[in-house]
mmCIF file of C-alpha atoms in Angstrom:
data_model
loop_
_atom_site.group_PDB
_atom_site.id
_atom_site.type_symbol
_atom_site.label_atom_id
_atom_site.label_comp_id
_atom_site.label_asym_id
_atom_site.label_seq_id
_atom_site.Cartn_x
_atom_site.Cartn_y
_atom_site.Cartn_z
ATOM 1 C CA GLN A 1 113.727 84.145 36.994
ATOM 2 C CA ARG A 2 113.157 82.138 40.126
ATOM 3 C CA GLU A 3 110.487 84.797 40.909
ATOM 4 C CA GLY A 4 108.967 84.159 37.741
ATOM 5 C CA ASP A 5 108.667 80.434 38.261
ATOM 6 C CA LEU A 6 107.176 80.935 41.586
ATOM 7 C CA THR A 7 104.609 83.202 40.176
ATOM 8 C CA GLN A 8 103.425 80.684 37.425
ATOM 9 C CA GLN A 9 103.200 77.833 40.112
ATOM 10 C CA ILE A 10 101.012 80.090 42.429
ATOM 11 C CA SER A 11 99.001 81.107 39.341
ATOM 12 C CA ARG A 12 98.527 77.331 38.544
ATOM 13 C CA ALA A 13 97.627 76.456 42.032
ATOM 14 C CA ALA A 14 95.067 79.191 42.122
ATOM 15 C CA THR A 15 93.340 77.982 38.938
ATOM 16 C CA GLU A 16 93.384 74.456 40.240
ATOM 17 C CA ILE A 17 91.811 75.670 43.576
ATOM 18 C CA ARG A 18 89.199 77.483 41.591
ATOM 19 C CA GLU A 19 88.150 74.365 39.695
ATOM 20 C CA ILE A 20 87.876 71.970 42.844
ATOM 21 C CA PRO A 21 84.093 72.849 43.396
ATOM 22 C CA ALA A 22 83.197 72.045 39.886
ATOM 23 C CA ARG A 23 85.121 68.840 39.867
ATOM 24 C CA THR A 24 83.581 67.827 43.268
ATOM 25 C CA ILE A 25 79.818 68.545 41.951
ATOM 26 C CA GLU A 26 80.621 66.431 39.011
ATOM 27 C CA GLU A 27 82.006 63.626 41.118
ATOM 28 C CA GLN A 28 78.895 63.607 43.199
ATOM 29 C CA ARG A 29 76.440 63.394 40.121
ATOM 30 C CA LEU A 30 78.720 60.639 38.735
ATOM 31 C CA ARG A 31 78.570 58.453 42.011
ATOM 32 C CA ARG A 32 74.646 58.985 41.936
ATOM 33 C CA ASP A 33 74.479 57.722 38.501
ATOM 34 C CA VAL A 34 76.606 54.645 39.466
ATOM 35 C CA ALA A 35 74.429 54.065 42.272
ATOM 36 C CA SER A 36 71.297 54.282 40.371
ATOM 37 C CA LYS A 37 72.521 51.997 37.608
ATOM 38 C CA ASP A 38 73.713 49.497 40.214
ATOM 39 C CA ALA A 39 70.275 49.396 41.712
ATOM 40 C CA LEU A 40 68.594 48.798 38.501
ATOM 41 C CA TYR A 41 70.968 46.092 37.666
ATOM 42 C CA GLN A 42 70.286 44.355 41.007
ATOM 43 C CA ASN A 43 66.693 44.768 40.285
ATOM 44 C CA ILE A 44 66.787 43.297 36.754
ATOM 45 C CA GLN A 45 69.000 40.466 38.291
ATOM 46 C CA THR A 46 66.321 39.570 40.758
ATOM 47 C CA LYS A 47 63.586 39.496 38.402
ATOM 48 C CA TYR A 48 65.541 37.374 36.115
ATOM 49 C CA GLU A 49 66.329 34.848 38.867
ATOM 50 C CA ASN A 50 62.609 34.788 39.906
ATOM 51 C CA VAL A 51 61.583 33.975 36.378
ATOM 52 C CA ARG A 52 64.074 31.403 35.804
ATOM 53 C CA LEU A 53 63.285 29.794 39.101
ATOM 54 C CA GLN A 54 59.556 29.482 38.003
ATOM 55 C CA LEU A 55 60.301 28.165 34.776
ATOM 56 C CA HIS A 56 62.321 25.278 36.403
ATOM 57 C CA SER A 57 59.651 24.586 38.855
ATOM 58 C CA SER A 58 56.840 24.652 36.284
ATOM 59 C CA ASP A 59 58.796 21.985 34.342
ATOM 60 C CA ASP A 60 59.530 19.847 37.482
ATOM 61 C CA ALA A 61 55.582 19.835 38.660
ATOM 62 C CA ILE A 62 54.345 18.509 35.329
ATOM 63 C CA THR A 63 54.831 14.938 34.489
ATOM 64 C CA VAL A 64 53.334 12.724 31.893
ATOM 65 C CA LEU A 65 52.255 9.509 33.480
ATOM 66 C CA ASP A 66 50.838 7.826 30.489
ATOM 67 C CA THR A 67 49.569 8.526 26.910
ATOM 68 C CA ALA A 68 45.837 8.947 26.579
ATOM 69 C CA ILE A 69 44.089 6.027 24.614
ATOM 70 C CA VAL A 70 41.383 6.599 22.308
ATOM 71 C CA PRO A 71 38.428 4.502 23.247
ATOM 72 C CA GLN A 72 37.162 1.851 20.723
ATOM 73 C CA THR A 73 33.429 2.044 21.470
ATOM 74 C CA PRO A 74 31.162 4.587 23.039
ATOM 75 C CA THR A 75 30.528 4.969 26.665
ATOM 76 C CA THR A 76 27.540 3.193 28.091
ATOM 77 C CA ASN A 77 24.658 5.414 29.352
ATOM 78 C CA LYS A 78 24.473 4.362 33.099
ATOM 79 C CA SER A 79 21.801 6.919 34.007
ATOM 80 C CA ALA A 80 19.035 4.364 34.752
ATOM 81 C CA GLN A 81 21.269 2.611 37.025
ATOM 82 C CA ILE A 82 22.442 5.764 38.884
ATOM 83 C CA ILE A 83 18.765 6.759 39.308
ATOM 84 C CA LEU A 84 17.904 3.177 40.592
ATOM 85 C CA MET A 85 20.622 3.449 43.117
ATOM 86 C CA ALA A 86 19.851 6.877 44.233
ATOM 87 C CA PHE A 87 16.424 5.918 44.975
ATOM 88 C CA ALA A 88 17.345 2.810 46.880
ATOM 89 C CA ALA A 89 19.719 4.823 48.884
ATOM 90 C CA SER A 90 17.186 7.500 49.469
ATOM 91 C CA LEU A 91 14.472 4.750 50.446
ATOM 92 C CA ALA A 92 16.940 3.221 53.085
ATOM 93 C CA LEU A 93 17.875 6.594 54.476
ATOM 94 C CA GLY A 94 14.349 7.525 54.945
ATOM 95 C CA ILE A 95 13.221 4.035 56.632
ATOM 96 C CA GLY A 96 16.269 4.330 58.725
ATOM 97 C CA GLY A 97 15.354 7.845 59.821
ATOM 98 C CA ALA A 98 11.720 6.762 60.576
ATOM 99 C CA LEU A 99 13.032 4.013 62.711
ATOM 100 C CA ALA A 100 15.345 6.163 64.474
ATOM 101 C CA LEU A 101 12.649 8.816 65.222
ATOM 102 C CA ASP A 102 10.306 6.157 66.394
ATOM 103 C CA LEU A 103 12.845 4.752 68.929
ATOM 104 C CA MET A 104 13.464 8.264 70.084
ATOM 105 C CA ASP A 105 9.731 9.004 70.484
ATOM 106 C CA LYS A 106 8.971 8.451 74.216
ATOM 107 C CA ARG A 107 5.127 8.562 73.750
ATOM 108 C CA PHE A 108 2.729 5.851 73.136
ATOM 109 C CA ARG A 109 1.401 5.557 69.653
ATOM 110 C CA TYR A 110 0.508 1.975 68.905
ATOM 111 C CA PRO A 111 -1.270 -0.631 71.215
ATOM 112 C CA GLU A 112 1.528 -2.894 70.920
ATOM 113 C CA GLN A 113 3.792 -0.307 72.912
ATOM 114 C CA ALA A 114 1.566 -0.415 75.833
ATOM 115 C CA THR A 115 1.184 -4.296 75.952
ATOM 116 C CA GLY A 116 5.253 -4.636 75.454
ATOM 117 C CA GLU A 117 6.418 -1.832 77.917
ATOM 118 C CA LEU A 118 3.555 -1.680 80.581
ATOM 119 C CA GLY A 119 2.498 -5.462 80.385
ATOM 120 C CA LEU A 120 -1.159 -4.578 80.184
ATOM 121 C CA PRO A 121 -3.771 -6.046 77.741
ATOM 122 C CA ILE A 122 -5.043 -3.553 75.355
ATOM 123 C CA VAL A 123 -8.986 -3.720 76.016
ATOM 124 C CA GLY A 124 -9.433 -1.266 72.978
ATOM 125 C CA ALA A 125 -8.392 1.593 70.736
ATOM 126 C CA VAL A 126 -10.492 4.694 70.325
ATOM 127 C CA PRO A 127 -9.990 6.407 67.168
ATOM 128 C CA ALA A 128 -9.753 10.190 67.137
ATOM 129 C CA LEU A 129 -12.907 12.093 66.291
ATOM 130 C CA VAL A 130 -12.815 14.411 63.218
ATOM 131 C CA THR A 131 -14.655 17.717 63.520
ATOM 132 C CA LEU A 132 -16.260 19.015 60.061
ATOM 133 C CA LYS A 133 -16.211 22.448 59.182
ATOM 134 C CA SER A 134 -19.886 22.700 60.420
ATOM 135 C CA GLY A 135 -18.614 21.954 63.970
ATOM 136 C CA ALA A 136 -20.460 18.705 64.047
ATOM 137 C CA SER A 137 -18.520 15.358 63.936
ATOM 138 C CA ASP A 138 -18.347 13.106 61.066
ATOM 139 C CA PRO A 139 -21.168 10.495 61.332
ATOM 140 C CA GLU A 140 -18.890 7.727 59.952
ATOM 141 C CA GLU A 141 -16.285 8.737 62.484
ATOM 142 C CA ASP A 142 -18.719 8.492 65.205
ATOM 143 C CA SER A 143 -19.859 5.004 64.242
ATOM 144 C CA GLN A 144 -16.347 3.892 64.467
ATOM 145 C CA VAL A 145 -15.870 5.242 67.876
ATOM 146 C CA VAL A 146 -19.160 3.699 68.969
ATOM 147 C CA GLU A 147 -17.861 0.251 67.839
ATOM 148 C CA ALA A 148 -14.589 0.861 69.496
ATOM 149 C CA PHE A 149 -16.387 1.239 72.987
ATOM 150 C CA ARG A 150 -18.445 -1.820 72.023
ATOM 151 C CA THR A 151 -15.279 -3.806 71.770
ATOM 152 C CA ILE A 152 -13.877 -2.318 74.972
ATOM 153 C CA ARG A 153 -17.238 -3.279 76.635
ATOM 154 C CA MET A 154 -16.954 -7.036 75.331
ATOM 155 C CA ASN A 155 -13.345 -7.199 76.784
ATOM 156 C CA LEU A 156 -14.330 -5.832 80.171
ATOM 157 C CA ILE A 157 -17.223 -8.500 80.367
ATOM 158 C CA HIS A 158 -14.845 -11.326 79.661
ATOM 159 C CA ALA A 159 -12.234 -9.664 82.210
ATOM 160 C CA PHE A 160 -14.696 -9.673 85.034
ATOM 161 C CA ASP A 161 -16.177 -13.216 83.886
ATOM 162 C CA GLY A 162 -19.607 -12.680 85.137
ATOM 163 C CA ALA A 163 -18.406 -12.352 88.884
ATOM 164 C CA GLY A 164 -21.045 -10.114 90.301
ATOM 165 C CA SER A 165 -21.344 -6.403 89.379
ATOM 166 C CA ILE A 166 -18.644 -4.746 87.245
ATOM 167 C CA VAL A 167 -17.087 -2.168 89.651
ATOM 168 C CA LEU A 168 -14.256 -0.107 87.680
ATOM 169 C CA THR A 169 -12.172 3.055 88.175
ATOM 170 C CA VAL A 170 -11.067 4.838 85.131
ATOM 171 C CA SER A 171 -8.149 7.041 85.224
ATOM 172 C CA SER A 172 -4.996 8.042 83.175
ATOM 173 C CA PRO A 173 -1.409 8.965 83.740
ATOM 174 C CA GLY A 174 -1.846 12.614 83.324
ATOM 175 C CA PRO A 175 -4.455 15.091 82.399
ATOM 176 C CA GLY A 176 -5.952 15.349 78.802
ATOM 177 C CA ASP A 177 -5.624 11.706 78.097
ATOM 178 C CA GLY A 178 -9.400 11.503 77.709
ATOM 179 C CA LYS A 179 -10.432 9.321 80.799
ATOM 180 C CA SER A 180 -13.545 11.281 81.060
ATOM 181 C CA LEU A 181 -14.748 10.648 77.466
ATOM 182 C CA VAL A 182 -13.879 6.805 78.075
ATOM 183 C CA SER A 183 -15.882 6.836 81.265
ATOM 184 C CA MET A 184 -18.881 8.397 79.748
ATOM 185 C CA ASN A 185 -19.117 6.326 76.413
ATOM 186 C CA LEU A 186 -18.378 3.138 78.140
ATOM 187 C CA ALA A 187 -21.208 3.682 80.506
ATOM 188 C CA MET A 188 -23.459 4.410 77.614
ATOM 189 C CA ARG A 189 -22.413 1.330 76.000
ATOM 190 C CA PHE A 190 -23.157 -0.830 78.912
ATOM 191 C CA ALA A 191 -26.532 0.830 79.372
ATOM 192 C CA GLU A 192 -27.270 -0.313 75.592
ATOM 193 C CA LEU A 193 -27.323 -3.832 76.792
ATOM 194 C CA GLY A 194 -29.860 -3.155 79.526
ATOM 195 C CA HIS A 195 -27.600 -3.173 82.367
ATOM 196 C CA HIS A 196 -28.320 -0.487 85.176
ATOM 197 C CA VAL A 197 -25.393 1.679 85.088
ATOM 198 C CA LEU A 198 -23.974 4.093 87.446
ATOM 199 C CA LEU A 199 -21.505 6.644 86.585
ATOM 200 C CA VAL A 200 -19.863 8.348 89.314
ATOM 201 C CA ASP A 201 -17.866 11.690 89.032
ATOM 202 C CA GLY A 202 -15.028 10.929 91.441
ATOM 203 C CA ASP A 203 -12.992 13.995 90.252
ATOM 204 C CA ILE A 204 -13.991 16.041 93.335
ATOM 205 C CA ARG A 205 -11.498 18.840 92.420
ATOM 206 C CA ARG A 206 -12.552 19.472 88.589
ATOM 207 C CA GLY A 207 -15.435 16.982 87.802
ATOM 208 C CA GLU A 208 -17.291 18.198 84.695
ATOM 209 C CA LEU A 209 -19.496 15.236 83.880
ATOM 210 C CA HIS A 210 -22.620 17.049 85.050
ATOM 211 C CA GLU A 211 -22.083 19.565 82.142
ATOM 212 C CA THR A 212 -22.370 16.875 79.356
ATOM 213 C CA PHE A 213 -25.297 15.402 80.928
ATOM 214 C CA GLU A 214 -26.878 18.519 81.621
ATOM 215 C CA VAL A 215 -27.743 18.092 85.215
ATOM 216 C CA ALA A 216 -26.902 20.004 88.550
ATOM 217 C CA ARG A 217 -23.450 19.744 90.162
ATOM 218 C CA ARG A 218 -24.732 19.662 93.741
ATOM 219 C CA PRO A 219 -25.568 17.841 95.742
ATOM 220 C CA GLY A 220 -23.080 15.145 94.702
ATOM 221 C CA LEU A 221 -20.554 12.590 95.938
ATOM 222 C CA VAL A 222 -18.750 15.014 98.189
ATOM 223 C CA ASP A 223 -22.018 15.988 99.986
ATOM 224 C CA TYR A 224 -23.016 12.510 100.362
ATOM 225 C CA LEU A 225 -19.651 11.427 101.903
ATOM 226 C CA ALA A 226 -19.684 14.476 104.110
ATOM 227 C CA GLY A 227 -23.100 13.427 105.499
ATOM 228 C CA VAL A 228 -24.966 16.411 104.334
ATOM 229 C CA VAL A 229 -27.640 14.855 102.157
ATOM 230 C CA PRO A 230 -29.099 11.474 101.769
ATOM 231 C CA LEU A 231 -28.120 8.942 99.033
ATOM 232 C CA ASP A 232 -31.009 9.102 96.918
ATOM 233 C CA SER A 233 -30.831 13.013 96.600
ATOM 234 C CA ILE A 234 -27.548 12.675 94.658
ATOM 235 C CA LEU A 235 -28.739 10.071 92.000
ATOM 236 C CA ARG A 236 -29.439 11.756 88.536
ATOM 237 C CA GLU A 237 -31.091 10.015 85.782
ATOM 238 C CA THR A 238 -29.773 10.982 82.540
ATOM 239 C CA SER A 239 -31.309 11.283 78.925
ATOM 240 C CA ALA A 240 -29.689 7.871 78.337
ATOM 241 C CA ASP A 241 -31.936 4.658 79.186
ATOM 242 C CA ASN A 242 -30.626 2.596 82.191
ATOM 243 C CA LEU A 243 -27.913 5.373 83.108
ATOM 244 C CA THR A 244 -27.610 7.157 86.321
ATOM 245 C CA LEU A 245 -25.039 9.773 87.209
ATOM 246 C CA ILE A 246 -23.667 11.001 90.528
ATOM 247 C CA PRO A 247 -22.054 14.364 89.908
ATOM 248 C CA CYS A 248 -18.911 15.273 91.654
ATOM 249 C CA GLY A 249 -20.990 17.532 94.165
ATOM 250 C CA SER A 250 -19.662 20.787 96.257
ATOM 251 C CA ARG A 251 -16.062 21.809 96.025
ATOM 252 C CA ARG A 252 -14.626 21.219 99.552
ATOM 253 C CA HIS A 253 -11.214 21.666 101.143
ATOM 254 C CA ARG A 254 -11.858 18.200 102.921
ATOM 255 C CA GLY A 255 -12.867 16.372 99.774
ATOM 256 C CA PRO A 256 -9.546 14.245 99.728
ATOM 257 C CA GLU A 257 -9.999 13.430 103.355
ATOM 258 C CA LEU A 258 -13.673 12.508 102.848
ATOM 259 C CA LEU A 259 -12.549 10.079 100.025
ATOM 260 C CA GLN A 260 -10.228 8.102 102.467
ATOM 261 C CA SER A 261 -13.115 7.652 104.912
ATOM 262 C CA PRO A 262 -14.653 4.224 105.240
ATOM 263 C CA VAL A 263 -17.903 5.995 104.006
ATOM 264 C CA LEU A 264 -16.712 5.540 100.249
ATOM 265 C CA GLY A 265 -16.118 1.929 100.587
ATOM 266 C CA ALA A 266 -19.548 1.243 102.212
ATOM 267 C CA PHE A 267 -21.019 3.394 99.392
ATOM 268 C CA ILE A 268 -19.521 1.285 96.893
ATOM 269 C CA GLU A 269 -20.833 -2.017 98.435
ATOM 270 C CA GLN A 270 -24.171 -0.654 98.627
ATOM 271 C CA MET A 271 -24.321 0.618 94.992
ATOM 272 C CA LYS A 272 -23.310 -3.030 94.116
ATOM 273 C CA THR A 273 -26.767 -4.211 95.275
ATOM 274 C CA ARG A 274 -28.568 -1.662 93.100
ATOM 275 C CA TYR A 275 -26.578 -1.576 89.763
ATOM 276 C CA ASP A 276 -24.964 -4.002 87.343
ATOM 277 C CA VAL A 277 -22.126 -1.839 86.397
ATOM 278 C CA ILE A 278 -20.495 1.007 88.286
ATOM 279 C CA ILE A 279 -18.006 3.250 86.784
ATOM 280 C CA VAL A 280 -15.997 5.808 88.667
ATOM 281 C CA ASP A 281 -14.218 8.716 86.610
ATOM 282 C CA SER A 282 -11.346 9.663 88.915
ATOM 283 C CA PRO A 283 -8.848 12.279 88.459
ATOM 284 C CA PRO A 284 -5.558 11.598 86.442
ATOM 285 C CA LEU A 285 -2.886 9.658 88.525
ATOM 286 C CA GLY A 286 -0.434 12.380 88.748
ATOM 287 C CA VAL A 287 -2.494 14.888 90.761
ATOM 288 C CA GLY A 288 -2.784 13.468 94.069
ATOM 289 C CA VAL A 289 -3.909 10.615 96.235
ATOM 290 C CA ASP A 290 -7.615 10.656 94.980
ATOM 291 C CA PRO A 291 -7.353 8.239 92.089
ATOM 292 C CA PHE A 292 -5.448 5.702 94.119
ATOM 293 C CA VAL A 293 -7.926 5.982 97.046
ATOM 294 C CA ILE A 294 -10.809 5.573 94.476
ATOM 295 C CA GLY A 295 -9.173 2.469 92.807
ATOM 296 C CA SER A 296 -8.479 0.815 96.182
ATOM 297 C CA ALA A 297 -12.238 1.347 97.070
ATOM 298 C CA THR A 298 -13.424 -0.109 93.718
ATOM 299 C CA GLY A 299 -10.531 -2.614 93.338
ATOM 300 C CA ASN A 300 -10.160 -2.277 89.575
ATOM 301 C CA MET A 301 -8.876 0.210 87.273
ATOM 302 C CA LEU A 302 -8.911 0.790 83.561
ATOM 303 C CA LEU A 303 -6.046 2.943 82.560
ATOM 304 C CA VAL A 304 -6.322 5.324 79.546
ATOM 305 C CA LEU A 305 -3.534 6.205 77.493
ATOM 306 C CA ARG A 306 -3.389 9.087 74.762
ATOM 307 C CA SER A 307 -1.847 7.999 71.479
ATOM 308 C CA GLY A 308 0.887 10.562 70.670
ATOM 309 C CA GLU A 309 0.570 12.349 74.151
ATOM 310 C CA THR A 310 0.904 9.957 77.058
ATOM 311 C CA ASP A 311 4.604 9.527 78.171
ATOM 312 C CA ARG A 312 5.945 5.962 78.268
ATOM 313 C CA LYS A 313 8.028 6.460 81.433
ATOM 314 C CA LEU A 314 5.302 8.535 83.179
ATOM 315 C CA ALA A 315 2.929 5.841 82.684
ATOM 316 C CA LEU A 316 5.222 3.003 83.928
ATOM 317 C CA ALA A 317 5.993 4.897 87.084
ATOM 318 C CA ARG A 318 2.236 5.520 87.690
ATOM 319 C CA LEU A 319 1.761 1.689 87.051
ATOM 320 C CA ARG A 320 4.361 0.589 89.597
ATOM 321 C CA VAL A 321 2.592 2.691 92.385
ATOM 322 C CA LEU A 322 -0.822 1.091 91.439
ATOM 323 C CA GLN A 323 0.888 -2.363 91.497
ATOM 324 C CA ARG A 324 1.652 -1.705 95.299
ATOM 325 C CA LEU A 325 -1.903 -1.133 96.115
ATOM 326 C CA PRO A 326 -5.089 -3.474 96.311
ATOM 327 C CA ILE A 327 -5.848 -2.487 92.715
ATOM 328 C CA ARG A 328 -6.153 -4.722 89.719
ATOM 329 C CA VAL A 329 -5.295 -2.888 86.486
ATOM 330 C CA VAL A 330 -7.932 -4.779 84.004
ATOM 331 C CA GLY A 331 -6.036 -3.222 81.016
ATOM 332 C CA ALA A 332 -5.488 -0.109 79.235
ATOM 333 C CA VAL A 333 -7.217 1.812 76.540
ATOM 334 C CA LEU A 334 -5.345 3.683 73.586
ATOM 335 C CA ASN A 335 -7.548 6.878 72.975
ATOM 336 C CA GLY A 336 -6.964 9.221 69.980
ATOM 337 C CA PHE A 337 -5.610 6.558 67.958
ATOM 338 C CA SER A 338 -5.090 7.609 64.415
ATOM 339 C CA ALA A 339 -3.983 4.672 62.426
ATOM 340 C CA GLU A 340 -5.676 4.727 59.076
ATOM 341 C CA GLY A 341 -8.277 1.966 58.721
ATOM 342 C CA ALA A 342 -8.081 0.689 62.294
ATOM 343 C CA TYR A 343 -11.672 0.780 62.981
ATOM 344 C CA ARG A 344 -12.933 0.492 59.141
ATOM 345 C CA TYR A 345 -13.366 -3.329 59.417
ATOM 346 C CA TYR A 346 -17.206 -3.226 58.734
ATOM 347 C CA ALA A 347 -17.573 -0.487 56.118
ATOM 348 C CA HIS A 348 -14.250 -0.583 54.186
ATOM 349 C CA LEU A 349 -12.148 -3.825 54.703
ATOM 350 C CA TYR A 350 -14.829 -6.302 53.744
ATOM 351 C CA GLY A 351 -17.587 -3.892 52.853
ATOM 352 C CA TYR A 352 -19.681 -5.345 55.786
ATOM 353 C CA ASP A 353 -21.811 -2.466 56.828
ATOM 354 C CA MET A 354 -25.307 -2.831 58.121
ATOM 355 C CA PRO A 355 -27.973 -0.113 57.342
ATOM 356 C CA GLU A 356 -29.999 1.058 60.422
ATOM 357 C CA GLU A 357 -33.691 0.587 59.923
ATOM 358 C CA ASP A 358 -35.435 -0.038 63.109
ATOM 359 C CA SER A 359 -33.345 2.370 65.797
ATOM 360 C CA PRO A 360 -31.512 5.746 65.372
ATOM 361 C CA ALA A 361 -27.659 5.611 65.646
ATOM 362 C CA PRO A 362 -26.233 5.055 69.109
ATOM 363 C CA GLN A 363 -25.658 8.209 71.402
ATOM 364 C CA LEU A 364 -21.809 9.148 71.647
ATOM 365 C CA ALA A 365 -20.705 11.463 74.464
ATOM 366 C CA SER A 366 -17.769 13.953 73.587
ATOM 367 C CA LYS A 367 -16.605 16.596 75.816
ATOM 368 C CA SER A 368 -14.356 18.000 72.877
ATOM 369 C CA ALA A 369 -13.498 17.037 69.104
ATOM 370 C CA ASP A 370 -9.989 15.744 70.279
ATOM 371 C CA ASN A 371 -11.150 13.232 72.686
ATOM 372 C CA GLY A 372 -9.635 15.401 75.525
ATOM 373 C CA ALA A 373 -10.436 15.451 79.335
#
């Protein structure tokens, strides 16, 4: 019997051993199910907490400060006031911008600037010439330019106060300011009065006055100073009555040295006995010593400034050099002045325009349409 009991125990143990793998697999499956359900629970719990936090945050961020009041009357239309204020603001901004640009502009534009900054009297302002489509200049503009040079002529006569011949060097702070145009037209305006006028091309490096008056360049001033030709051989009669031209002459390397010789001063003194007005067109002040030498020989200088082009600091620096030399700067001319109506006094401002009956219009010398040279 004992053997039988042991046999049964062995049989049960064998059965249990055979069932162990199946139970192990089932246990692992159940563990996986538990882990999956636990992860799902944690995910749902996290989402729930996030939603609950958002709900509490939204409630805290919104606060009613005051209850809206229903207006008793319609809102007033203020569009006209707004437009007026916007116009005033834009006008003030525009004026302020224009003033700022004017202060930053370092070039001469108005006669008052030359008077205030250089301390020079303005003897005249020459309007800019307008070229028509045909290539010719506007006759009305020409008459304004002629009238401007007559004003300059009158002021120069008063500046010299009848003390002998008018001897004058015309120069400018830099090239392109229009000194040659001023020299030629000023000489022609003096000749109109019956004065015997001598126009000298003192720009011995790049003088071109002979081209405007259509005469030969050689012999000229340089040739006379070098002692190559006599004085009378360099005098050129022009198409303008009472106006004589001395061209610059040959291009010589010794030209600047010839200008500094005593011959130039003696030449000027000799011409004073033969002419009422002597105008010397010199090179610009910034190209060398030539204009300073010529100005010292004549003793007087007219400074030409170009509106919108001549730098104010440059002009002041050149003027300070002139002030250390025996040269009287009689005044300045603002060339290319484009202010509307500046020289429309006779024809427009008062309607006081005199028709020409007994003579043609005065001649006007112009090297270019923009008053250059």
